[in-house]
PDB file of C-alpha atoms in Angstrom:
ATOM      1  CA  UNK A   1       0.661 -15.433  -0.193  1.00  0.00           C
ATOM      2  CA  UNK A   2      -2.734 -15.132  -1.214  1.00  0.00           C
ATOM      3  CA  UNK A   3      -2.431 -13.185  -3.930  1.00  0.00           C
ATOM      4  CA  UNK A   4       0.364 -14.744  -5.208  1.00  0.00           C
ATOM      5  CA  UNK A   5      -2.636 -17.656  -5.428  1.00  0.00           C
ATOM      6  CA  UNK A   6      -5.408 -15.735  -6.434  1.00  0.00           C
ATOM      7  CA  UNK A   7      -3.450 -13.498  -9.212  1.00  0.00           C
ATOM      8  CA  UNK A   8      -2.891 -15.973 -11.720  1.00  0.00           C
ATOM      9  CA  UNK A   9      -6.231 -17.219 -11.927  1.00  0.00           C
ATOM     10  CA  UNK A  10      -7.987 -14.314 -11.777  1.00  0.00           C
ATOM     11  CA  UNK A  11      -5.610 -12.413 -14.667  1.00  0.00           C
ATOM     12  CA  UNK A  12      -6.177 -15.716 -16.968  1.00  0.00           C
ATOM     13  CA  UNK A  13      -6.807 -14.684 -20.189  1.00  0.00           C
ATOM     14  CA  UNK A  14      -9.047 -17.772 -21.096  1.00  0.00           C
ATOM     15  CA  UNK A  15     -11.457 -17.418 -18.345  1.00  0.00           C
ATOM     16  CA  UNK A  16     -14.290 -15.397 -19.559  1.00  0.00           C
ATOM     17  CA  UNK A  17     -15.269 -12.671 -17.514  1.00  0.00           C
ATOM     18  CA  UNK A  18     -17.992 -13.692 -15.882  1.00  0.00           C
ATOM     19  CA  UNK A  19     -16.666 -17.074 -14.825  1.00  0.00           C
ATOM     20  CA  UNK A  20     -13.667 -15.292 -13.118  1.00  0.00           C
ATOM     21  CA  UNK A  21     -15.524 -15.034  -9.611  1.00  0.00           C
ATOM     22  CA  UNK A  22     -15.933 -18.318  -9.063  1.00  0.00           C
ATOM     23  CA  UNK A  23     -12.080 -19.549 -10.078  1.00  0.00           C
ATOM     24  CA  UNK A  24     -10.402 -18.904  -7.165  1.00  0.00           C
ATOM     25  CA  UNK A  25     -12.517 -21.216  -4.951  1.00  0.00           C
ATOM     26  CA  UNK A  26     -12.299 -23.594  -7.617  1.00  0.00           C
ATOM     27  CA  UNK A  27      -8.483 -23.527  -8.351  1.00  0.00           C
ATOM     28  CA  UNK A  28      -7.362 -23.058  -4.860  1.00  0.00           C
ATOM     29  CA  UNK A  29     -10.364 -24.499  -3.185  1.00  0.00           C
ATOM     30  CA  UNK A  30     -12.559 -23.182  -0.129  1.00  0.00           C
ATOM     31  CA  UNK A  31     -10.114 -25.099   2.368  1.00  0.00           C
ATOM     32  CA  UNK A  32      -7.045 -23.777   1.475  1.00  0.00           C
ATOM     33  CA  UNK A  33      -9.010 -19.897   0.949  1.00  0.00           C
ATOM     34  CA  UNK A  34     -10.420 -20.699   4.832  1.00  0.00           C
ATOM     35  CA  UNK A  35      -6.412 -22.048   5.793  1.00  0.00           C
ATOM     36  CA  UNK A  36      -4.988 -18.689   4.616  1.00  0.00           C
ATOM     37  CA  UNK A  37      -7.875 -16.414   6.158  1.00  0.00           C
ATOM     38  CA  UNK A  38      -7.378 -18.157   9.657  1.00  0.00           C
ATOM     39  CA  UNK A  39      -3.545 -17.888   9.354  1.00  0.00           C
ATOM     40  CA  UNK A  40      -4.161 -13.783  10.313  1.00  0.00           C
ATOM     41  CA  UNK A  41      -3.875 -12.398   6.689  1.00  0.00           C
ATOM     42  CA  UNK A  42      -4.691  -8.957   7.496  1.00  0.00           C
ATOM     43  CA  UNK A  43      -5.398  -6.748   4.205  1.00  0.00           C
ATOM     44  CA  UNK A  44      -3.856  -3.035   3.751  1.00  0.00           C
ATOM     45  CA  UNK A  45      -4.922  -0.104   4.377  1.00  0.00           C
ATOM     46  CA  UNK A  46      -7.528   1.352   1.986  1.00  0.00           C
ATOM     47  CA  UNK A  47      -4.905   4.111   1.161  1.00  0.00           C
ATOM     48  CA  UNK A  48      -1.948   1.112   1.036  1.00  0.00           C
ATOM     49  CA  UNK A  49       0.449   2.625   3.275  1.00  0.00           C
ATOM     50  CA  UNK A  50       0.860   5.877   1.847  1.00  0.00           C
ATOM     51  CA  UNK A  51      -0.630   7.740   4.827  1.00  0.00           C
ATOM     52  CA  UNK A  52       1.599   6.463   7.597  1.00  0.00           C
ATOM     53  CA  UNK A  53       4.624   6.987   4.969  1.00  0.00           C
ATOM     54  CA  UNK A  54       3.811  10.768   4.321  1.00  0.00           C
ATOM     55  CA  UNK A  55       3.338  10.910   8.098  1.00  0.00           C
ATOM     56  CA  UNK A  56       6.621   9.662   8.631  1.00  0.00           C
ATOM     57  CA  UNK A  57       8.312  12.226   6.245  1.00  0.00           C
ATOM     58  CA  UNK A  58       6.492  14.957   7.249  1.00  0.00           C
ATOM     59  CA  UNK A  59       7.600  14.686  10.980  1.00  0.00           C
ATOM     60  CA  UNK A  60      11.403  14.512   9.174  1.00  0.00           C
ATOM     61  CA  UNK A  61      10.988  17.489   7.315  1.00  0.00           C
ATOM     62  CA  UNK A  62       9.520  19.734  10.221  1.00  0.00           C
ATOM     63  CA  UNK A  63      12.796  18.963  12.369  1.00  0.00           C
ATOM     64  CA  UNK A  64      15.025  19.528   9.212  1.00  0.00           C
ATOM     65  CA  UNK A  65      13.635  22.587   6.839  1.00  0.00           C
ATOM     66  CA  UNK A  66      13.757  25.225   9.413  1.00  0.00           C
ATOM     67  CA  UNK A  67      17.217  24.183  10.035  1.00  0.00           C
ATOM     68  CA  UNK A  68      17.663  23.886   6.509  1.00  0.00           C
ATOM     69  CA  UNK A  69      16.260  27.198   5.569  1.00  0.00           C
ATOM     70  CA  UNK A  70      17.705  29.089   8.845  1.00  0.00           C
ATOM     71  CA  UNK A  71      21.311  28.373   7.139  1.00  0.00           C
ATOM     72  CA  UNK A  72      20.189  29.002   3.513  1.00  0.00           C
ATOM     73  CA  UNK A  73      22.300  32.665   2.428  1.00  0.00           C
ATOM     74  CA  UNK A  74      19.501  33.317  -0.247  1.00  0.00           C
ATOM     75  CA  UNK A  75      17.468  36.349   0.493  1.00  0.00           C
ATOM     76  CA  UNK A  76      15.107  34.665  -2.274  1.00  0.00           C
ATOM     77  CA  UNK A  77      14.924  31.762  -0.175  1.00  0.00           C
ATOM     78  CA  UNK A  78      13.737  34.114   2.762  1.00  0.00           C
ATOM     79  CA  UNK A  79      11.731  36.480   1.368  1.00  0.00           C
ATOM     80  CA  UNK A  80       7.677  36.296   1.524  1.00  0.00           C
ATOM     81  CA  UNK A  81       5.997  35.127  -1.458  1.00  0.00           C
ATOM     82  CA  UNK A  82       4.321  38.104  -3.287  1.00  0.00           C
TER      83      UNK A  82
END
């Protein structure tokens, strides 16, 4: 929700640069900026979520591939790299 606010002003074209820092508090105002901040807005992760989504696949693919590879008929597919 709050970036759905702050977006638009801040990606105005017409708002020189060095008046965009200030837009958001006057556009949306300080009370409504302290109304969202109190109503819990947590931000993301620094890395956005990709962390706890590789985690997730990588505990999927270490109960699948040795399965996986265990059925595989290839002796390519079994055979040490060189």
């Amino acid at each position: 929700m709050l970036m759905e606010l702050i977006l638009p002003v801040l990606a105005a074209p017409s708002v020189p640069d060095e008046q965009v820092g200030g837009m958001p508090r006057e556009s949306i105002g300080m009370q409504r900026l302290r109304e969202i901040v109190a109503e819990g807005w947590k931000p993301l992760p620094r890395d956005r979520g990709r962390l706890s989504a590789l985690a997730s696949s990588y505990s999927y693919l270490r109960q699948f591939t040795p399965r996986s590879l265990r059925r595989s008929t290839s002796p390519a597919a079994l055979a040490p790299p060189t």
